[in-house]
Structures are given as C-alpha cells and as structure tokens.
C-alpha cells in the first residue's frame, strides 16, 4: 500500500477509535448548599467543596495509610504516624502556600489587590517544594516528640508522598490550570477560554491563540511519572534495603528529574531567574539534595537501622496478663468455693475428730 494510503488509513482509524482530545471538567466544586435546598434545607450561608481540596485531602489520607503500614513493619507503634502528620501536614500546607506566593508575587501584590487572597488555598496555588520544606520541619517536630527516627519516617513516607502528589495533580485538572504548550496530539487538553463557573476569562491562556487550541496535559504526565515512581521506590527500596533516608533521597531525584521536564513545557506565569523558571531551580536543588543524602548517609551508616526509634526508646506490643490454656465453666467462675460446694455435698455425719459429737 502506498505511503499516502497508510497515512489515510491511520487517519481514519484515529478519528474512529482514538479520542480527539482530553476534555476538561465543567465543574470545580460541589454545591452543597444547592443540594440541601433540594431537600428543603435552606442555609443562611454557602457551602462549596472544591475538588482541588478533595484531591489534596485524598492524597494525604492515602499517603498516611501507606506510611503507617510501612512504619509499623519497621517496628513502630501502629498509628503513631498520626502524631507526626499532625505537625507535618499543617506546616506543609503553610510552606506550600508561602512558596507559591513567593514565586508568583505578581498574582498577589499589585495595586488594588485583595490581601486576603494570599491565604485562599482553596482557589489553587500551592507548591510542592514549599510543602516539602514545611512538611520536613513539621516531621522533625513530630519525630522528636514520638521518638521515631526522622530518616526512618522519611523512608516510610517516600512512596506514599509520591502517590499523594499524583492524586493532587487531579486538582489542577479540575481547576483547568498548570497546562503546557499548545499541541496537535490527540492527547491534547481542552481548556475553556471562559471559566464556566465564574464567567471570567482564563488568564492562563496566552493571548493570540486560536479558539479551540489544545494544550499539553502536564497534570497527566506527572500523574503517570509519579505512579511509575511509586512502583520504582517500592522495588528498589526492597531490593537494596535502602534505609537511613536513602530511599527518600531516591524520591527527591526521581521527582526532581520529572518536574524539570514538566516545568519546561508549562506556560503559566512564573518568576524567572537567569532565564530559568523558579520551579526548575527547585527541581534541580531537589536532585542535588537527594544525591547528597544518599552519599552522606551511605558513608555515615554502613549497617541497617536497629530500630525505628532513636536510642533509649523502644515499643513492644501489649501482651495478655494471663497466658493460660485452662478452661472453666460458669459455675466454677461464680465464686470462691461455690463450685466445690455444689459438686460435693457436705458430710452430715460427725467426724471422728469432732469434739461436738454426742456422748456415748
């Protein structure tokens, strides 16, 4: 078949069997207030749950469960991870928001800007690199209070953290943000020029593009990359028995390498230093830190970790106070001597040694 014929067949096959593009969601939140009104409940205020927030919360829950199981296998008390994330998650969110605002000052500091928008996390705008910094500080505090080794916790967290990041990227999908350069591929992402929820123009779309332009779905690229990274971390961690923070170092390298690529094709506004986007610099720094952790910890710790706890602290599962295979009936457990009295009737005859018997 001629080359033109092959191209034509492929074009027809693509149009019939393959999607032409990836559609974006037309809603970005759950209107709880409207739903309650259909049930006859009229609230004096509005309740909207953003899908962006739900994606992040779901990622936190998944990461917590996964980390707890991995930490328990290392000998830590079941559920102790909750005492650590109570510090790590709030400080991580604060750090993520601060880093985003710091690297996007034009979005928050201008004439007539609403100062309180700095804290509007529910509208989108958190940076994972800032979250890592804030979360690390919170984890240090939590580990110090619980006695868990910080690097043991970091290694247990690494796969779950990468999985949580994959879940969080779906929040960008619902918000129709952080997409890449235009593309003609069938995997191109549809982005509405006018936000269907607010009716306002999408400021992330460059001026001058033709209507219906498709964009690189960077959220999907990162979801796939992070998903593969979870499998890789689980495999290499078990294969090489990576401890003392070395698995977390691998996480930093993996995530930093992928983020470097996705950032180079994103078109959302960002601060530029020496011709490079801020998040690219952060991704490179993550790679360097990951390498340093692996090298330094490999030199400092040749053997395996003795415990998930720091020296001087230990935990052991509770054991039953009575360890017996004996079995008792209800009558035997009713009271002291009760069972014996019922089982053996008293001898009414005076005993031979009795001093109260009848006289001869």
mmCIF file of C-alpha atoms in Angstrom:
data_model
loop_
_atom_site.group_PDB
_atom_site.id
_atom_site.type_symbol
_atom_site.label_atom_id
_atom_site.label_comp_id
_atom_site.label_asym_id
_atom_site.label_seq_id
_atom_site.Cartn_x
_atom_site.Cartn_y
_atom_site.Cartn_z
ATOM 1 C CA UNK A 1 0.000 0.000 0.000
ATOM 2 C CA UNK A 2 1.400 3.456 -0.881
ATOM 3 C CA UNK A 3 2.527 5.748 1.907
ATOM 4 C CA UNK A 4 -0.421 8.068 1.280
ATOM 5 C CA UNK A 5 -2.775 5.122 1.682
ATOM 6 C CA UNK A 6 -1.187 4.136 5.006
ATOM 7 C CA UNK A 7 -1.500 7.697 6.242
ATOM 8 C CA UNK A 8 -5.148 7.810 5.196
ATOM 9 C CA UNK A 9 -5.967 4.512 6.947
ATOM 10 C CA UNK A 10 -4.240 5.706 10.099
ATOM 11 C CA UNK A 11 -6.155 8.992 9.985
ATOM 12 C CA UNK A 12 -9.493 7.189 9.674
ATOM 13 C CA UNK A 13 -8.547 4.727 12.450
ATOM 14 C CA UNK A 14 -7.536 7.606 14.715
ATOM 15 C CA UNK A 15 -10.754 9.529 14.127
ATOM 16 C CA UNK A 16 -12.928 6.486 14.760
ATOM 17 C CA UNK A 17 -11.207 4.668 17.606
ATOM 18 C CA UNK A 18 -8.994 7.205 19.388
ATOM 19 C CA UNK A 19 -10.110 10.298 21.305
ATOM 20 C CA UNK A 20 -9.564 13.620 19.593
ATOM 21 C CA UNK A 21 -8.613 15.377 22.834
ATOM 22 C CA UNK A 22 -8.941 15.286 26.626
ATOM 23 C CA UNK A 23 -11.947 17.321 27.805
ATOM 24 C CA UNK A 24 -11.666 19.442 30.923
ATOM 25 C CA UNK A 25 -14.268 19.204 33.703
ATOM 26 C CA UNK A 26 -17.063 21.765 33.608
ATOM 27 C CA UNK A 27 -17.361 21.942 37.394
ATOM 28 C CA UNK A 28 -14.698 22.592 40.000
ATOM 29 C CA UNK A 29 -16.676 22.226 43.222
ATOM 30 C CA UNK A 30 -19.598 20.507 44.924
ATOM 31 C CA UNK A 31 -22.507 22.853 45.586
ATOM 32 C CA UNK A 32 -23.602 21.505 48.943
ATOM 33 C CA UNK A 33 -25.894 24.488 49.540
ATOM 34 C CA UNK A 34 -27.871 23.859 46.341
ATOM 35 C CA UNK A 35 -28.148 20.159 47.116
ATOM 36 C CA UNK A 36 -29.507 20.889 50.591
ATOM 37 C CA UNK A 37 -32.077 23.259 49.127
ATOM 38 C CA UNK A 38 -33.460 20.436 47.009
ATOM 39 C CA UNK A 39 -34.066 18.623 50.308
ATOM 40 C CA UNK A 40 -35.890 21.608 51.766
ATOM 41 C CA UNK A 41 -32.960 22.809 53.884
ATOM 42 C CA UNK A 42 -32.127 26.473 53.339
ATOM 43 C CA UNK A 43 -28.868 27.603 54.939
ATOM 44 C CA UNK A 44 -28.001 31.257 55.557
ATOM 45 C CA UNK A 45 -24.520 30.673 54.124
ATOM 46 C CA UNK A 46 -22.924 28.909 51.173
ATOM 47 C CA UNK A 47 -21.013 25.633 51.299
ATOM 48 C CA UNK A 48 -18.911 24.744 48.289
ATOM 49 C CA UNK A 49 -16.362 21.939 48.472
ATOM 50 C CA UNK A 50 -13.629 22.400 45.901
ATOM 51 C CA UNK A 51 -12.457 19.324 44.007
ATOM 52 C CA UNK A 52 -8.946 20.756 44.297
ATOM 53 C CA UNK A 53 -9.147 20.430 48.074
ATOM 54 C CA UNK A 54 -10.702 16.966 47.871
ATOM 55 C CA UNK A 55 -7.865 15.724 45.660
ATOM 56 C CA UNK A 56 -5.285 17.004 48.125
ATOM 57 C CA UNK A 57 -7.114 15.554 51.123
ATOM 58 C CA UNK A 58 -7.478 12.202 49.391
ATOM 59 C CA UNK A 59 -3.744 12.205 48.679
ATOM 60 C CA UNK A 60 -2.986 12.962 52.339
ATOM 61 C CA UNK A 61 -5.197 10.087 53.506
ATOM 62 C CA UNK A 62 -3.624 7.631 51.041
ATOM 63 C CA UNK A 63 -0.097 8.706 51.999
ATOM 64 C CA UNK A 64 -0.915 8.427 55.716
ATOM 65 C CA UNK A 65 -2.258 4.893 55.396
ATOM 66 C CA UNK A 66 0.666 3.774 53.268
ATOM 67 C CA UNK A 67 3.244 5.394 55.555
ATOM 68 C CA UNK A 68 1.626 3.933 58.675
ATOM 69 C CA UNK A 69 1.820 0.400 57.308
ATOM 70 C CA UNK A 70 5.428 0.793 56.223
ATOM 71 C CA UNK A 71 6.419 2.339 59.543
ATOM 72 C CA UNK A 72 4.682 -0.405 61.502
ATOM 73 C CA UNK A 73 6.629 -3.034 59.566
ATOM 74 C CA UNK A 74 9.786 -1.320 60.779
ATOM 75 C CA UNK A 75 8.693 -1.919 64.376
ATOM 76 C CA UNK A 76 6.920 1.359 65.175
ATOM 77 C CA UNK A 77 3.725 1.516 67.189
ATOM 78 C CA UNK A 78 0.653 1.228 64.931
ATOM 79 C CA UNK A 79 -0.956 4.608 64.369
ATOM 80 C CA UNK A 80 1.988 6.627 65.628
ATOM 81 C CA UNK A 81 2.207 8.239 62.198
ATOM 82 C CA UNK A 82 -0.854 10.307 63.156
ATOM 83 C CA UNK A 83 1.149 12.017 65.888
ATOM 84 C CA UNK A 84 3.705 13.028 63.271
ATOM 85 C CA UNK A 85 1.417 14.186 60.471
ATOM 86 C CA UNK A 86 -0.487 16.400 62.907
ATOM 87 C CA UNK A 87 2.634 18.554 62.684
ATOM 88 C CA UNK A 88 3.815 17.751 59.167
ATOM 89 C CA UNK A 89 0.571 18.365 57.230
ATOM 90 C CA UNK A 90 -0.353 21.833 58.592
ATOM 91 C CA UNK A 91 3.212 23.134 58.304
ATOM 92 C CA UNK A 92 3.483 21.519 54.877
ATOM 93 C CA UNK A 93 0.398 23.389 53.655
ATOM 94 C CA UNK A 94 1.707 26.655 55.086
ATOM 95 C CA UNK A 95 5.075 26.117 53.424
ATOM 96 C CA UNK A 96 3.466 25.149 50.111
ATOM 97 C CA UNK A 97 1.306 28.261 50.050
ATOM 98 C CA UNK A 98 4.142 30.561 51.107
ATOM 99 C CA UNK A 99 6.424 29.171 48.384
ATOM 100 C CA UNK A 100 3.713 29.650 45.735
ATOM 101 C CA UNK A 101 3.033 33.251 46.763
ATOM 102 C CA UNK A 102 6.762 33.966 46.925
ATOM 103 C CA UNK A 103 7.343 32.646 43.401
ATOM 104 C CA UNK A 104 4.201 34.338 41.958
ATOM 105 C CA UNK A 105 4.294 37.820 43.553
ATOM 106 C CA UNK A 106 2.588 39.443 40.573
ATOM 107 C CA UNK A 107 -0.598 37.488 41.298
ATOM 108 C CA UNK A 108 -0.941 38.816 44.835
ATOM 109 C CA UNK A 109 0.946 42.085 45.166
ATOM 110 C CA UNK A 110 -0.352 44.790 42.853
ATOM 111 C CA UNK A 111 -2.379 47.963 43.072
ATOM 112 C CA UNK A 112 -5.852 47.165 44.398
ATOM 113 C CA UNK A 113 -5.041 43.545 45.249
ATOM 114 C CA UNK A 114 -7.050 41.819 47.960
ATOM 115 C CA UNK A 115 -4.573 40.965 50.705
ATOM 116 C CA UNK A 116 -6.661 38.045 51.977
ATOM 117 C CA UNK A 117 -6.287 36.195 48.653
ATOM 118 C CA UNK A 118 -2.820 35.263 49.873
ATOM 119 C CA UNK A 119 -4.488 32.738 52.179
ATOM 120 C CA UNK A 120 -7.107 31.438 49.684
ATOM 121 C CA UNK A 121 -5.572 27.983 49.304
ATOM 122 C CA UNK A 122 -8.924 26.568 48.178
ATOM 123 C CA UNK A 123 -8.653 28.573 44.931
ATOM 124 C CA UNK A 124 -5.474 26.729 43.986
ATOM 125 C CA UNK A 125 -1.872 27.710 44.283
ATOM 126 C CA UNK A 126 0.398 25.549 46.407
ATOM 127 C CA UNK A 127 3.936 24.488 45.613
ATOM 128 C CA UNK A 128 5.181 21.011 46.470
ATOM 129 C CA UNK A 129 8.722 22.238 47.064
ATOM 130 C CA UNK A 130 7.491 24.627 49.739
ATOM 131 C CA UNK A 131 5.373 21.791 51.101
ATOM 132 C CA UNK A 132 8.465 19.610 51.383
ATOM 133 C CA UNK A 133 10.262 22.287 53.385
ATOM 134 C CA UNK A 134 7.352 22.997 55.719
ATOM 135 C CA UNK A 135 6.465 19.314 55.996
ATOM 136 C CA UNK A 136 10.052 18.417 56.856
ATOM 137 C CA UNK A 137 10.036 20.922 59.708
ATOM 138 C CA UNK A 138 6.744 19.519 60.983
ATOM 139 C CA UNK A 139 8.020 15.939 60.653
ATOM 140 C CA UNK A 140 11.143 16.828 62.632
ATOM 141 C CA UNK A 141 8.961 18.139 65.450
ATOM 142 C CA UNK A 142 6.655 15.122 65.337
ATOM 143 C CA UNK A 143 9.519 12.636 65.261
ATOM 144 C CA UNK A 144 11.206 14.397 68.142
ATOM 145 C CA UNK A 145 8.063 14.140 70.247
ATOM 146 C CA UNK A 146 7.354 10.491 69.389
ATOM 147 C CA UNK A 147 10.936 9.212 69.402
ATOM 148 C CA UNK A 148 10.756 7.955 65.801
ATOM 149 C CA UNK A 149 13.932 8.330 63.782
ATOM 150 C CA UNK A 150 13.416 11.149 61.262
ATOM 151 C CA UNK A 151 15.094 9.261 58.407
ATOM 152 C CA UNK A 152 13.075 6.141 59.157
ATOM 153 C CA UNK A 153 9.918 8.184 58.833
ATOM 154 C CA UNK A 154 11.192 9.846 55.643
ATOM 155 C CA UNK A 155 11.889 6.479 54.001
ATOM 156 C CA UNK A 156 8.488 5.146 55.044
ATOM 157 C CA UNK A 157 6.858 8.287 53.658
ATOM 158 C CA UNK A 158 8.613 8.466 50.273
ATOM 159 C CA UNK A 159 6.358 6.159 48.164
ATOM 160 C CA UNK A 160 3.175 7.465 49.761
ATOM 161 C CA UNK A 161 4.256 11.065 49.268
ATOM 162 C CA UNK A 162 4.795 10.493 45.562
ATOM 163 C CA UNK A 163 1.378 8.848 45.323
ATOM 164 C CA UNK A 164 -0.206 11.796 47.155
ATOM 165 C CA UNK A 165 1.371 14.175 44.656
ATOM 166 C CA UNK A 166 -0.168 12.171 41.813
ATOM 167 C CA UNK A 167 -3.591 12.490 43.465
ATOM 168 C CA UNK A 168 -3.115 16.205 43.995
ATOM 169 C CA UNK A 169 -2.416 16.822 40.298
ATOM 170 C CA UNK A 170 -6.010 15.941 39.502
ATOM 171 C CA UNK A 171 -6.894 19.104 41.402
ATOM 172 C CA UNK A 172 -5.079 21.107 38.715
ATOM 173 C CA UNK A 173 -7.143 19.235 36.130
ATOM 174 C CA UNK A 174 -10.419 20.310 37.770
ATOM 175 C CA UNK A 175 -9.135 23.893 38.068
ATOM 176 C CA UNK A 176 -8.021 23.925 34.397
ATOM 177 C CA UNK A 177 -4.578 25.225 35.352
ATOM 178 C CA UNK A 178 -0.871 24.481 35.006
ATOM 179 C CA UNK A 179 -1.134 23.073 31.491
ATOM 180 C CA UNK A 180 1.619 23.046 28.895
ATOM 181 C CA UNK A 181 2.348 24.430 25.454
ATOM 182 C CA UNK A 182 -0.102 24.005 22.541
ATOM 183 C CA UNK A 183 -0.140 20.612 20.846
ATOM 184 C CA UNK A 184 -1.849 18.932 17.865
ATOM 185 C CA UNK A 185 -1.702 15.494 19.502
ATOM 186 C CA UNK A 186 -4.846 13.504 20.247
ATOM 187 C CA UNK A 187 -3.906 13.696 23.913
ATOM 188 C CA UNK A 188 -4.218 17.492 23.862
ATOM 189 C CA UNK A 189 -6.107 19.028 26.772
ATOM 190 C CA UNK A 190 -9.145 21.225 26.188
ATOM 191 C CA UNK A 191 -9.043 24.440 28.213
ATOM 192 C CA UNK A 192 -12.017 26.783 28.343
ATOM 193 C CA UNK A 193 -11.186 30.343 27.350
ATOM 194 C CA UNK A 194 -14.027 31.450 29.638
ATOM 195 C CA UNK A 195 -14.270 29.764 33.009
ATOM 196 C CA UNK A 196 -17.691 28.040 33.045
ATOM 197 C CA UNK A 197 -18.004 28.528 36.811
ATOM 198 C CA UNK A 198 -17.009 32.191 37.143
ATOM 199 C CA UNK A 199 -17.718 33.515 33.655
ATOM 200 C CA UNK A 200 -14.305 35.195 33.620
ATOM 201 C CA UNK A 201 -11.570 34.804 31.032
ATOM 202 C CA UNK A 202 -8.896 32.253 31.848
ATOM 203 C CA UNK A 203 -5.749 34.324 32.434
ATOM 204 C CA UNK A 204 -3.511 31.287 31.920
ATOM 205 C CA UNK A 205 -4.277 31.088 28.192
ATOM 206 C CA UNK A 206 -1.760 33.142 26.167
ATOM 207 C CA UNK A 207 -3.188 35.975 24.121
ATOM 208 C CA UNK A 208 -3.499 35.431 20.389
ATOM 209 C CA UNK A 209 -4.117 31.684 20.286
ATOM 210 C CA UNK A 210 -6.846 30.361 18.006
ATOM 211 C CA UNK A 211 -10.092 29.217 19.651
ATOM 212 C CA UNK A 212 -10.083 25.504 20.439
ATOM 213 C CA UNK A 213 -6.302 25.282 20.835
ATOM 214 C CA UNK A 214 -5.253 22.141 22.712
ATOM 215 C CA UNK A 215 -2.534 22.097 25.342
ATOM 216 C CA UNK A 216 -0.070 19.617 26.792
ATOM 217 C CA UNK A 217 -1.748 17.840 29.755
ATOM 218 C CA UNK A 218 1.161 18.266 32.143
ATOM 219 C CA UNK A 219 -1.016 17.078 35.019
ATOM 220 C CA UNK A 220 -1.383 13.699 33.278
ATOM 221 C CA UNK A 221 2.344 13.490 32.528
ATOM 222 C CA UNK A 222 3.153 13.994 36.186
ATOM 223 C CA UNK A 223 0.473 11.545 37.342
ATOM 224 C CA UNK A 224 2.000 8.842 35.137
ATOM 225 C CA UNK A 225 5.557 9.710 36.161
ATOM 226 C CA UNK A 226 4.710 9.728 39.858
ATOM 227 C CA UNK A 227 2.783 6.456 39.563
ATOM 228 C CA UNK A 228 5.787 4.780 37.978
ATOM 229 C CA UNK A 229 7.938 6.336 40.675
ATOM 230 C CA UNK A 230 5.872 4.725 43.427
ATOM 231 C CA UNK A 231 6.458 1.297 41.908
ATOM 232 C CA UNK A 232 10.155 2.036 41.438
ATOM 233 C CA UNK A 233 10.634 3.225 45.025
ATOM 234 C CA UNK A 234 8.880 0.163 46.422
ATOM 235 C CA UNK A 235 11.009 -2.107 44.252
ATOM 236 C CA UNK A 236 14.425 -0.527 44.795
ATOM 237 C CA UNK A 237 13.778 0.054 48.485
ATOM 238 C CA UNK A 238 13.161 -3.645 48.990
ATOM 239 C CA UNK A 239 15.835 -4.802 46.562
ATOM 240 C CA UNK A 240 18.642 -2.707 48.062
ATOM 241 C CA UNK A 241 17.207 -2.400 51.588
ATOM 242 C CA UNK A 242 17.529 1.388 51.435
ATOM 243 C CA UNK A 243 17.427 2.926 54.910
ATOM 244 C CA UNK A 244 18.779 5.944 56.799
ATOM 245 C CA UNK A 245 16.991 8.340 54.421
ATOM 246 C CA UNK A 246 18.492 6.915 51.236
ATOM 247 C CA UNK A 247 15.099 5.931 49.831
ATOM 248 C CA UNK A 248 13.906 9.483 50.425
ATOM 249 C CA UNK A 249 16.977 10.659 48.528
ATOM 250 C CA UNK A 250 15.903 8.485 45.577
ATOM 251 C CA UNK A 251 12.462 10.059 45.807
ATOM 252 C CA UNK A 252 13.952 13.555 45.539
ATOM 253 C CA UNK A 253 15.983 12.569 42.489
ATOM 254 C CA UNK A 254 13.037 10.873 40.753
ATOM 255 C CA UNK A 255 10.599 13.695 41.399
ATOM 256 C CA UNK A 256 13.119 16.409 40.616
ATOM 257 C CA UNK A 257 14.038 14.808 37.276
ATOM 258 C CA UNK A 258 10.415 14.561 36.170
ATOM 259 C CA UNK A 259 9.485 18.020 37.426
ATOM 260 C CA UNK A 260 12.368 19.530 35.452
ATOM 261 C CA UNK A 261 10.793 18.255 32.227
ATOM 262 C CA UNK A 262 7.199 19.242 33.012
ATOM 263 C CA UNK A 263 8.208 22.740 34.082
ATOM 264 C CA UNK A 264 9.966 23.432 30.772
ATOM 265 C CA UNK A 265 6.716 22.942 28.824
ATOM 266 C CA UNK A 266 4.344 24.724 31.213
ATOM 267 C CA UNK A 267 3.147 28.171 30.138
ATOM 268 C CA UNK A 268 1.660 29.520 33.375
ATOM 269 C CA UNK A 269 3.333 32.697 34.661
ATOM 270 C CA UNK A 270 6.342 32.158 36.898
ATOM 271 C CA UNK A 271 9.308 34.090 38.191
ATOM 272 C CA UNK A 272 12.413 33.694 36.038
ATOM 273 C CA UNK A 273 15.961 33.737 37.423
ATOM 274 C CA UNK A 274 18.850 33.692 34.952
ATOM 275 C CA UNK A 275 16.483 32.547 32.230
ATOM 276 C CA UNK A 276 15.170 29.559 34.227
ATOM 277 C CA UNK A 277 11.786 29.147 35.924
ATOM 278 C CA UNK A 278 11.788 29.119 39.718
ATOM 279 C CA UNK A 279 10.410 25.604 39.960
ATOM 280 C CA UNK A 280 13.119 24.296 37.633
ATOM 281 C CA UNK A 281 15.722 25.673 40.008
ATOM 282 C CA UNK A 282 13.843 23.999 42.865
ATOM 283 C CA UNK A 283 13.737 20.698 40.944
ATOM 284 C CA UNK A 284 17.484 20.838 40.328
ATOM 285 C CA UNK A 285 18.057 21.598 44.007
ATOM 286 C CA UNK A 286 15.913 18.578 44.949
ATOM 287 C CA UNK A 287 18.081 16.343 42.758
ATOM 288 C CA UNK A 288 21.270 17.696 44.340
ATOM 289 C CA UNK A 289 19.901 17.261 47.871
ATOM 290 C CA UNK A 290 18.808 13.712 47.046
ATOM 291 C CA UNK A 291 22.289 12.819 45.821
ATOM 292 C CA UNK A 292 23.901 14.403 48.887
ATOM 293 C CA UNK A 293 21.600 12.473 51.247
ATOM 294 C CA UNK A 294 22.441 9.154 49.589
ATOM 295 C CA UNK A 295 26.189 9.801 49.556
ATOM 296 C CA UNK A 296 26.437 11.172 53.107
ATOM 297 C CA UNK A 297 24.162 8.571 54.686
ATOM 298 C CA UNK A 298 25.942 5.725 52.875
ATOM 299 C CA UNK A 299 29.221 6.856 54.398
ATOM 300 C CA UNK A 300 27.849 7.501 57.874
ATOM 301 C CA UNK A 301 25.749 4.343 58.203
ATOM 302 C CA UNK A 302 27.151 1.118 56.826
ATOM 303 C CA UNK A 303 24.713 -1.240 58.526
ATOM 304 C CA UNK A 304 20.957 -1.473 58.812
ATOM 305 C CA UNK A 305 18.840 0.536 61.242
ATOM 306 C CA UNK A 306 18.479 -1.250 64.562
ATOM 307 C CA UNK A 307 15.048 0.194 65.284
ATOM 308 C CA UNK A 308 12.505 2.712 64.062
ATOM 309 C CA UNK A 309 13.049 4.522 67.366
ATOM 310 C CA UNK A 310 16.005 6.583 68.492
ATOM 311 C CA UNK A 311 18.345 5.120 71.076
ATOM 312 C CA UNK A 312 16.809 4.756 74.519
ATOM 313 C CA UNK A 313 13.236 4.398 73.264
ATOM 314 C CA UNK A 314 11.514 1.130 72.455
ATOM 315 C CA UNK A 315 8.000 -0.141 71.928
ATOM 316 C CA UNK A 316 6.642 -3.657 72.188
ATOM 317 C CA UNK A 317 3.131 -4.942 71.530
ATOM 318 C CA UNK A 318 0.944 -5.395 74.595
ATOM 319 C CA UNK A 319 0.740 -8.994 75.843
ATOM 320 C CA UNK A 320 -2.146 -10.551 77.805
ATOM 321 C CA UNK A 321 -1.611 -10.584 81.574
ATOM 322 C CA UNK A 322 -2.740 -14.215 81.867
ATOM 323 C CA UNK A 323 -1.400 -16.760 79.439
ATOM 324 C CA UNK A 324 -3.249 -19.999 80.132
ATOM 325 C CA UNK A 325 -4.877 -22.788 78.164
ATOM 326 C CA UNK A 326 -7.149 -23.802 81.067
ATOM 327 C CA UNK A 327 -10.903 -23.582 80.558
ATOM 328 C CA UNK A 328 -13.527 -23.002 83.261
ATOM 329 C CA UNK A 329 -17.293 -23.344 83.391
ATOM 330 C CA UNK A 330 -19.628 -20.569 84.557
ATOM 331 C CA UNK A 331 -20.291 -22.492 87.778
ATOM 332 C CA UNK A 332 -16.580 -22.703 88.524
ATOM 333 C CA UNK A 333 -16.131 -18.953 87.987
ATOM 334 C CA UNK A 334 -19.184 -17.969 90.059
ATOM 335 C CA UNK A 335 -17.317 -17.628 93.348
ATOM 336 C CA UNK A 336 -14.627 -18.974 95.650
ATOM 337 C CA UNK A 337 -15.580 -22.468 96.696
ATOM 338 C CA UNK A 338 -19.098 -22.282 95.273
ATOM 339 C CA UNK A 339 -18.454 -24.828 92.604
ATOM 340 C CA UNK A 340 -16.810 -27.223 95.050
ATOM 341 C CA UNK A 341 -19.745 -26.932 97.486
ATOM 342 C CA UNK A 342 -22.249 -27.765 94.779
ATOM 343 C CA UNK A 343 -20.199 -30.538 93.242
ATOM 344 C CA UNK A 344 -19.508 -32.291 96.562
ATOM 345 C CA UNK A 345 -22.355 -32.230 99.218
ATOM 346 C CA UNK A 346 -21.300 -31.729 102.810
ATOM 347 C CA UNK A 347 -20.885 -34.745 105.090
ATOM 348 C CA UNK A 348 -23.650 -34.522 107.736
ATOM 349 C CA UNK A 349 -22.118 -37.279 109.871
ATOM 350 C CA UNK A 350 -19.915 -36.074 112.721
ATOM 351 C CA UNK A 351 -16.312 -36.708 112.006
ATOM 352 C CA UNK A 352 -14.129 -38.947 114.103
ATOM 353 C CA UNK A 353 -12.142 -35.987 115.267
ATOM 354 C CA UNK A 354 -15.079 -33.810 116.111
ATOM 355 C CA UNK A 355 -15.348 -32.509 119.671
ATOM 356 C CA UNK A 356 -19.020 -31.683 119.327
ATOM 357 C CA UNK A 357 -20.366 -35.170 118.721
ATOM 358 C CA UNK A 358 -22.972 -36.933 121.003
ATOM 359 C CA UNK A 359 -21.848 -38.575 124.228
ATOM 360 C CA UNK A 360 -21.637 -42.394 124.324
#
